[in-house]
Short mmCIF file of C-alpha atoms and ligand atoms in Angstrom, two decimals:
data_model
loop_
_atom_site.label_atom_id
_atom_site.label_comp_id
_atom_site.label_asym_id
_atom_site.label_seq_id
_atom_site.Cartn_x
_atom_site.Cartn_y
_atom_site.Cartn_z
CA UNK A 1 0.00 0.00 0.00
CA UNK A 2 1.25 3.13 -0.71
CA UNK A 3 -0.90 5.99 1.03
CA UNK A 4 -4.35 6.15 1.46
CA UNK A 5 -4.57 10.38 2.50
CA UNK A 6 -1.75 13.25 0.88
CA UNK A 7 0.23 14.85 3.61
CA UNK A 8 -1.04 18.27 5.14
CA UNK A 9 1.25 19.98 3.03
CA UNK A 10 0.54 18.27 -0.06
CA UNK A 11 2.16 19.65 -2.68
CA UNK A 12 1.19 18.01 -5.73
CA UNK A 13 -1.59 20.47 -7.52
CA UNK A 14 0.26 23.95 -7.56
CA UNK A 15 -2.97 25.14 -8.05
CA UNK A 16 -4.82 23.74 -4.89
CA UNK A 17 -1.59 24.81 -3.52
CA UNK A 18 -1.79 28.43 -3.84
CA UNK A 19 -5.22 28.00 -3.23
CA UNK A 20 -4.77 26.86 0.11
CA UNK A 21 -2.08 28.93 0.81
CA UNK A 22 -4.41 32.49 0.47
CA UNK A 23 -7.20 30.65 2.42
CA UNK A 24 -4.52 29.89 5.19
CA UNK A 25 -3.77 33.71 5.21
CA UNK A 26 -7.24 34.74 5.11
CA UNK A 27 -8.43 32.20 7.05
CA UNK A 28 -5.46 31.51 9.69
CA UNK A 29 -7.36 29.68 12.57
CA UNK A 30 -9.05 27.38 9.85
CA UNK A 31 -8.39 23.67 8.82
CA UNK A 32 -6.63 24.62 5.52
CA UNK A 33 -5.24 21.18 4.67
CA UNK A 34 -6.50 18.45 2.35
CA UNK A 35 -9.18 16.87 4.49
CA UNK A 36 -8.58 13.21 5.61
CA UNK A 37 -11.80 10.76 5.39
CA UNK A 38 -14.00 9.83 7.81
CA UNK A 39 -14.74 5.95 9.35
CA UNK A 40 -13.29 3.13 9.93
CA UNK A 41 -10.66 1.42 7.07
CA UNK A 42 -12.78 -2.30 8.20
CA UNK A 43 -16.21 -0.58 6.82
CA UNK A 44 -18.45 -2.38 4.36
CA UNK A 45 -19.59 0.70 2.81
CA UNK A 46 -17.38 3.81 1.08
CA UNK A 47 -19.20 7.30 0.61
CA UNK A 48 -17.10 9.09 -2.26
CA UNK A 49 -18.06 13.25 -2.60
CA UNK A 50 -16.51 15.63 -4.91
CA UNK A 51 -14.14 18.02 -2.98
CA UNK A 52 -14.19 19.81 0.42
CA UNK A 53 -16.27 23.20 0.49
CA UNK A 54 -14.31 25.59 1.14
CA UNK A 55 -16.15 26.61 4.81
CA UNK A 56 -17.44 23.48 5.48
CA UNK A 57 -14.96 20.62 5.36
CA UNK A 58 -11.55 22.57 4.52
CA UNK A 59 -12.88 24.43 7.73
CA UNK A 60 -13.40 21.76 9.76
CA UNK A 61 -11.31 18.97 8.27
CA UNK A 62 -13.87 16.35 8.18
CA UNK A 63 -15.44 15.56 5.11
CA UNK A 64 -18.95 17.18 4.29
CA UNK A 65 -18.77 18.96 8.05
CA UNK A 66 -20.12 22.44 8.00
CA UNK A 67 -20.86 22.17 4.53
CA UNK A 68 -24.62 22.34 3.65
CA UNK A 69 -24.58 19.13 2.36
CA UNK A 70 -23.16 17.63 5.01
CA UNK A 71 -26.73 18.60 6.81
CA UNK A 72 -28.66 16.33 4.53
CA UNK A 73 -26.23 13.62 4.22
CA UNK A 74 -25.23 12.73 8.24
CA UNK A 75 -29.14 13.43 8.89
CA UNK A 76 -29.58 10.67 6.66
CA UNK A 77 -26.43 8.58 8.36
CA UNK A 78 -28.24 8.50 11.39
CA UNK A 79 -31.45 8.08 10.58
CA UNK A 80 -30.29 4.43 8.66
CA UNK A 81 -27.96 3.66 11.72
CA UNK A 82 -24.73 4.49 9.70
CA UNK A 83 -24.00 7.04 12.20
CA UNK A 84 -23.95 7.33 16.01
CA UNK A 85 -23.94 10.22 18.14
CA UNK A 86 -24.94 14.28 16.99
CA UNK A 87 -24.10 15.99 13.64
CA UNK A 88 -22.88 19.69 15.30
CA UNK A 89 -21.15 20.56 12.49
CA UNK A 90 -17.42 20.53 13.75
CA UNK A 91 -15.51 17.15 13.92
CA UNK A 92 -15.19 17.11 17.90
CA UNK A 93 -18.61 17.04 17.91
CA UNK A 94 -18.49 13.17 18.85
CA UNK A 95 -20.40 11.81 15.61
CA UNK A 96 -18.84 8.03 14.39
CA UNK A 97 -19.87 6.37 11.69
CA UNK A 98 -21.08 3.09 11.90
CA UNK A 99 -20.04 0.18 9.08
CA UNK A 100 -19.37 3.49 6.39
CA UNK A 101 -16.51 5.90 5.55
CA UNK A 102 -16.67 9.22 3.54
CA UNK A 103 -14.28 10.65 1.61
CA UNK A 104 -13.77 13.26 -1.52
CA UNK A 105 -12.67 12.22 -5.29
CA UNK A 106 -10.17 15.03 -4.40
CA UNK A 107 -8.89 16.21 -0.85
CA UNK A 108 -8.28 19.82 -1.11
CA UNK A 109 -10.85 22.33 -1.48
CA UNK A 110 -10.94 23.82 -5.12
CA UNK A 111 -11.61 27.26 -6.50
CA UNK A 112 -14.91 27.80 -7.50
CA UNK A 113 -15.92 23.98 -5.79
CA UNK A 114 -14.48 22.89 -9.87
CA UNK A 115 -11.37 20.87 -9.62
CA UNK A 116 -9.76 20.09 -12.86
CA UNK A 117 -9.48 17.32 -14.92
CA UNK A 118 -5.64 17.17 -14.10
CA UNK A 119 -6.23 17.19 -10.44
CA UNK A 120 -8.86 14.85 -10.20
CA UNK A 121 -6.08 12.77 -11.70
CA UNK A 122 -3.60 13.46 -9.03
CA UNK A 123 -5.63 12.69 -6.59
CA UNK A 124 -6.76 9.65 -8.02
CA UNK A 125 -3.68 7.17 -6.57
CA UNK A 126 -5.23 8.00 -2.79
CA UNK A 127 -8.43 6.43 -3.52
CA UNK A 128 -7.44 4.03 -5.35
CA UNK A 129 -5.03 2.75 -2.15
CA UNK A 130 -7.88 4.07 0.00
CA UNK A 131 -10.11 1.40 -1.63
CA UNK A 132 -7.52 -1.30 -1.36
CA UNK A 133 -7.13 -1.07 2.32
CA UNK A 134 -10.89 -1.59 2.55
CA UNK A 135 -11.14 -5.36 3.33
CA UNK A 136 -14.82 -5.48 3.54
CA UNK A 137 -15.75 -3.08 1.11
CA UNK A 138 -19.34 -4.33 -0.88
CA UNK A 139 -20.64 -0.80 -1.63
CA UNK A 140 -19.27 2.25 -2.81
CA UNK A 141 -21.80 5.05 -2.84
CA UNK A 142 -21.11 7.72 -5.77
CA UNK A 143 -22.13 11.53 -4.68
CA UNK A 144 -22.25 12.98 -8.26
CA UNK A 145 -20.77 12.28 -11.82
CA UNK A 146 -17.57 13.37 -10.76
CA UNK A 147 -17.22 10.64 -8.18
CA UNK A 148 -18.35 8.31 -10.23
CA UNK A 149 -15.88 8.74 -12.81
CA UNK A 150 -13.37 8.66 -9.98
CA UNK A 151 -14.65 5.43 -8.84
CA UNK A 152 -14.67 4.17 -12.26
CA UNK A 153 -10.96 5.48 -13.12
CA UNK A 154 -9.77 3.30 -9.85
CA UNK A 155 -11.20 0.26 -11.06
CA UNK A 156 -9.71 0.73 -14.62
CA UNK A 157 -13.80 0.60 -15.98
CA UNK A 158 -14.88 2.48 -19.05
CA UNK A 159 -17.45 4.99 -18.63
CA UNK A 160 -19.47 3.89 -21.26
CA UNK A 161 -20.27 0.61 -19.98
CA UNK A 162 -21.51 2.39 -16.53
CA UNK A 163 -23.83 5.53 -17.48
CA UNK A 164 -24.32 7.36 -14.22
CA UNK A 165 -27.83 7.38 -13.38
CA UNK A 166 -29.77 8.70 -9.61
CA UNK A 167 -30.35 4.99 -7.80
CA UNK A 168 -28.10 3.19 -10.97
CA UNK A 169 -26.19 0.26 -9.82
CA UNK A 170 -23.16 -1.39 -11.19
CA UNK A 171 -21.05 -4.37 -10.23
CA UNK A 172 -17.34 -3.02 -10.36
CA UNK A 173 -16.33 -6.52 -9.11
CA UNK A 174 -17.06 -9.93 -7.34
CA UNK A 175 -17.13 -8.13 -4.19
CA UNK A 176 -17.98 -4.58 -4.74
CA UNK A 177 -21.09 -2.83 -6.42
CA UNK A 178 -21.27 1.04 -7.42
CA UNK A 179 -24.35 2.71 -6.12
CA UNK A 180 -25.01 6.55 -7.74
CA UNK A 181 -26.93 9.43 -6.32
CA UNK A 182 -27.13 12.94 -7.34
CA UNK A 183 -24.68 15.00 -4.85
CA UNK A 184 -27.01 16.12 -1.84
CA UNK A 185 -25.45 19.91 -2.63
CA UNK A 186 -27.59 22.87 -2.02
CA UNK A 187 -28.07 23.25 -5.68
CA UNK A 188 -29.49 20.14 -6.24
CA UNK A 189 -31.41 19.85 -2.93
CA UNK A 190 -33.36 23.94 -3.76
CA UNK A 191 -33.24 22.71 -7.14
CA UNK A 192 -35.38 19.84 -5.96
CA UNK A 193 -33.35 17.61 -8.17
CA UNK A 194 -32.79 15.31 -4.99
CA UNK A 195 -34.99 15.36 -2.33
CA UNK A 196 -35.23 13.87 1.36
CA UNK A 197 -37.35 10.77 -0.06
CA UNK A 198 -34.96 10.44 -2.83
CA UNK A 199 -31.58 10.52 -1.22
CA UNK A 200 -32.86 7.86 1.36
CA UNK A 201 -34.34 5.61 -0.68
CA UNK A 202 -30.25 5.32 -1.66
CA UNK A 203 -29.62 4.26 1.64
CA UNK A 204 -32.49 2.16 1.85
CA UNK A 205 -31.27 0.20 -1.13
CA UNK A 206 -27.79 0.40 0.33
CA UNK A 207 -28.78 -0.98 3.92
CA UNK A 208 -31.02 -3.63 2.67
CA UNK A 209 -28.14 -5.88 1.23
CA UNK A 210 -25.90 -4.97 4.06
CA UNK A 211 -26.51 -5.55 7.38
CA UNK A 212 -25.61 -2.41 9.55
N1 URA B 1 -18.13 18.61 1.26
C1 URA B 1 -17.33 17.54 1.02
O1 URA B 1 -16.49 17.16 1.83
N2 URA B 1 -17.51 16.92 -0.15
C2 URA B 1 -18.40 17.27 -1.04
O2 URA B 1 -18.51 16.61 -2.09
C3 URA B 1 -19.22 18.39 -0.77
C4 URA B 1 -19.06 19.03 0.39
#
């Protein structure tokens, strides 16, 4: 294995770099770092988002926390039992998760929430190690077309055998299926692209083959 998370000081996307750097400077008593995932390495389930937002998880340093997504998405964690504890929307807040890890196609927050084609790339090799130290791993839920293509570049698959579609499934393996949903952003939740029902009928699907 080679690493599963880039070093705080991860220098390898000058861009995200400099980036980081003027948030550190306007920002100083923020997280500023790429943000590590969330759960347990022995979980049977694997969350993937886009990117930390910029004053939700690259200010806290836990993926999705703070971030108005994050609202709908560890609601939804508890309510299915994939969470224990209370969502307060800083990561000493106590929260676990239960059976599931989160974590972003990319680790450091991007201008403009748009990381490039390039740096999705970069970032690639730490999910793809991430995923290998998952022994249990059966699910891997897809936030977005951008994950998806992430989790379909780790697993060497061509995109046009696996269409991303909301509630689409698709066996990347023996062991491991791809689940998608649309992101639970605030666009696409005031949008009313994806709402409450919809997102959790994901999870129920999800929760119904493994037991939590
Ligand atoms: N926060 C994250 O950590 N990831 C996302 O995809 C969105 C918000």
């Amino acid at each position: 294995m080679e690493s599963i998370a880039p070093a705080p000081n991860c220098a390898l996307c000058p861009r995200l770099v400099a980036f980081r750097e003027k948030n550190s400077r306007k920002f100083p008593d923020k997280f500023n770092a790429p943000v590590p995932s969330f759960g347990p390495l022995d979980a049977e389930i694997l969350i993937v988002g886009l990117a930390p937002g910029l004053k939700g998880a690259n200010f806290s340093g836990r993926p999705f926390t703070g971030d108005y997504a994050g609202d709908l998405l560890y609601a939804t964690l508890l309510k299915f039992g994939l969470a224990k504890g209370t969502y307060a929307k800083h990561k000493d807040d106590g929260l676990s998760l239960v059976n599931c890890r989160i974590t972003n196609a990319v680790k450091c927050v991007p201008p403009e929430n748009k990381p490039t084609t390039d740096e999705e790339a970069t970032c690639r090799p730490f999910l793809i190690d991430e995923i290998a130290a998952m022994p249990n791993l059966q699910a891997i839920l897809s936030l977005g077309l951008i994950s998806h293509k992430a989790v379909l570049k780790t697993f060497d698959l061509k995109q046009s055998a696996f269409k991303f579609a909301h509630g689409a499934e698709h066996a990347l393996n023996d062991q491991i299926k791809l689940i998608d949903s649309y992101h639970c952003s605030r666009y696409n939740t005031q949008t009313r692209r994806l709402s409450t029902p919809m997102f959790e009928e994901i999870f129920e699907k999800i929760t119904a083959k493994i037991v939590c």
